mmCIF file of C-alpha atoms and ligand atoms in Angstrom:
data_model
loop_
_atom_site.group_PDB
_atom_site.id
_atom_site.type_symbol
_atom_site.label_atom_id
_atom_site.label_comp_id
_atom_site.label_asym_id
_atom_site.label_seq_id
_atom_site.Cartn_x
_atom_site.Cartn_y
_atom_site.Cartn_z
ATOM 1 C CA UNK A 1 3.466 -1.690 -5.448
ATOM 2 C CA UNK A 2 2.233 1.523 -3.918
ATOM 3 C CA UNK A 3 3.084 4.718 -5.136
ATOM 4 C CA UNK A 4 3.882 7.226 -2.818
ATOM 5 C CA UNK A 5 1.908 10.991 -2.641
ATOM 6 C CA UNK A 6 2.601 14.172 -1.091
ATOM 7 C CA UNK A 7 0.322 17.065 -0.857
ATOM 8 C CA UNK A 8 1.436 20.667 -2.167
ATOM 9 C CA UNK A 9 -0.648 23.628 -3.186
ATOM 10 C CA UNK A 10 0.175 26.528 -4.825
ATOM 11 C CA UNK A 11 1.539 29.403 -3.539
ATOM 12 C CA UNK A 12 0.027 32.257 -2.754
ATOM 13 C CA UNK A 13 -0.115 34.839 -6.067
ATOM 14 C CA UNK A 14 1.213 31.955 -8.569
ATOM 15 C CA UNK A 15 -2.597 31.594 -9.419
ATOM 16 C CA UNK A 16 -5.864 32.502 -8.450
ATOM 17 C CA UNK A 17 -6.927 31.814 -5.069
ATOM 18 C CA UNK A 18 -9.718 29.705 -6.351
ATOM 19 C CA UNK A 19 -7.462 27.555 -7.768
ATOM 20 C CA UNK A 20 -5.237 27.180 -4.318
ATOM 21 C CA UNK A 21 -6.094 23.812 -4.347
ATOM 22 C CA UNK A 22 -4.647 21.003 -2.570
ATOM 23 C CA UNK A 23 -2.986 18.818 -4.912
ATOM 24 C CA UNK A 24 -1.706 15.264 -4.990
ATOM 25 C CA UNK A 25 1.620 14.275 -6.567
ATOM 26 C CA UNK A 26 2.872 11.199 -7.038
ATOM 27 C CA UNK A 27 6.613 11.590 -5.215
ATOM 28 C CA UNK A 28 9.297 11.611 -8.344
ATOM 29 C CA UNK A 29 11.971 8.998 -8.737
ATOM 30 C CA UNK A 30 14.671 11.432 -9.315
ATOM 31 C CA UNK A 31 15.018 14.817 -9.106
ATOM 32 C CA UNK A 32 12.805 16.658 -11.738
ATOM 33 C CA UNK A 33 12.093 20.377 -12.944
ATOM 34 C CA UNK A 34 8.692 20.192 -12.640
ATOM 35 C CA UNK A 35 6.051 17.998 -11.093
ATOM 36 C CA UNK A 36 2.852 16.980 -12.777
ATOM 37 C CA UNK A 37 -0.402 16.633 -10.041
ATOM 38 C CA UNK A 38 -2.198 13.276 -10.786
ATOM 39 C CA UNK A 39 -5.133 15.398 -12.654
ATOM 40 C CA UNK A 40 -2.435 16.346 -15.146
ATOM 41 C CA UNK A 41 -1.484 20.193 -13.319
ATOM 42 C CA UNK A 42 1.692 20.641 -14.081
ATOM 43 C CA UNK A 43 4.367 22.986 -12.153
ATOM 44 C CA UNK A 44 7.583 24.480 -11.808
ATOM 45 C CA UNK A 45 10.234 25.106 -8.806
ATOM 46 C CA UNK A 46 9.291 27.375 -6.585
ATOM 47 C CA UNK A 47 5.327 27.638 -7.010
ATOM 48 C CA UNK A 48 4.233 24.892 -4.633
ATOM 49 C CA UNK A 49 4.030 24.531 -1.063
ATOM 50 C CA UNK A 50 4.125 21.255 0.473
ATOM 51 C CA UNK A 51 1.930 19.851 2.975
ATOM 52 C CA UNK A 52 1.840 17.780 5.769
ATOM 53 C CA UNK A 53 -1.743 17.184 5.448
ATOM 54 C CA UNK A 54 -4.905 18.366 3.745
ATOM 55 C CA UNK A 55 -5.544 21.997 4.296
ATOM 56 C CA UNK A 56 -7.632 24.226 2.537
ATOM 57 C CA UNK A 57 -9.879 22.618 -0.704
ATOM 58 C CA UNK A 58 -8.585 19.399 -2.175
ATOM 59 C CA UNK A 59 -8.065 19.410 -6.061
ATOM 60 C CA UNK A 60 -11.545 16.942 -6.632
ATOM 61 C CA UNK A 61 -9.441 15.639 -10.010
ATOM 62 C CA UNK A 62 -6.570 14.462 -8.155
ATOM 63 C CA UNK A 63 -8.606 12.776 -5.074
ATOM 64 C CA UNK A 64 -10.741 10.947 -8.077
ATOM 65 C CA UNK A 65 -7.220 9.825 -9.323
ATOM 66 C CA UNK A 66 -5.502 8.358 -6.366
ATOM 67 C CA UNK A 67 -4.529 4.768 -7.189
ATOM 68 C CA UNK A 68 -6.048 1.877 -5.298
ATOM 69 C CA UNK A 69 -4.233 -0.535 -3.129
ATOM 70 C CA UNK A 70 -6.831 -3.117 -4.519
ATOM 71 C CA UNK A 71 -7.952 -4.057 -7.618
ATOM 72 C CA UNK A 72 -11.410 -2.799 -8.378
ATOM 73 C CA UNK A 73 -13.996 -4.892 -8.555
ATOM 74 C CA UNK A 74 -15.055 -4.553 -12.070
ATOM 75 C CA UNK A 75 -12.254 -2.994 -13.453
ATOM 76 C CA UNK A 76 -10.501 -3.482 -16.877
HETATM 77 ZN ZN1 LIG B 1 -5.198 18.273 -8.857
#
């Protein structure tokens, strides 16, 4: 099974522009109020902006999160 991802961000003046990070979500069964980045971010309607692909800085949390197709080697 692979999850899917999308990419969103926050928009601009919802937080600090440091923290304008790209973030990755994993892509909600059903419709939902808010959406939770895989390093745990959480937010609401109408404070993220999707994207198409990376732009800007990735969120290092999420990209240290993303699920592996494989296995790892070593794993638990
Ligand atoms: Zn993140």
């Amino acid at each position: 099974m692979t999850a899917r991802l999308f990419l969103a961000r926050p928009l601009r003046g919802t937080v600090g522009e440091t923290r304008r990070v790209c973030h990755l979500f994993p892509v909600p069964d059903e419709e939902t109020a808010r959406l939770v980045a895989l390093c745990g971010d959480e937010f609401g309607p109408g404070q993220l902006e999707q994207l198409d692909r990376p732009a800007g800085m990735p969120c290092e949390s999420c990209l240290g999160r993303v699920p592996r197709d494989r296995p790892e080697v070593g794993g638990a």
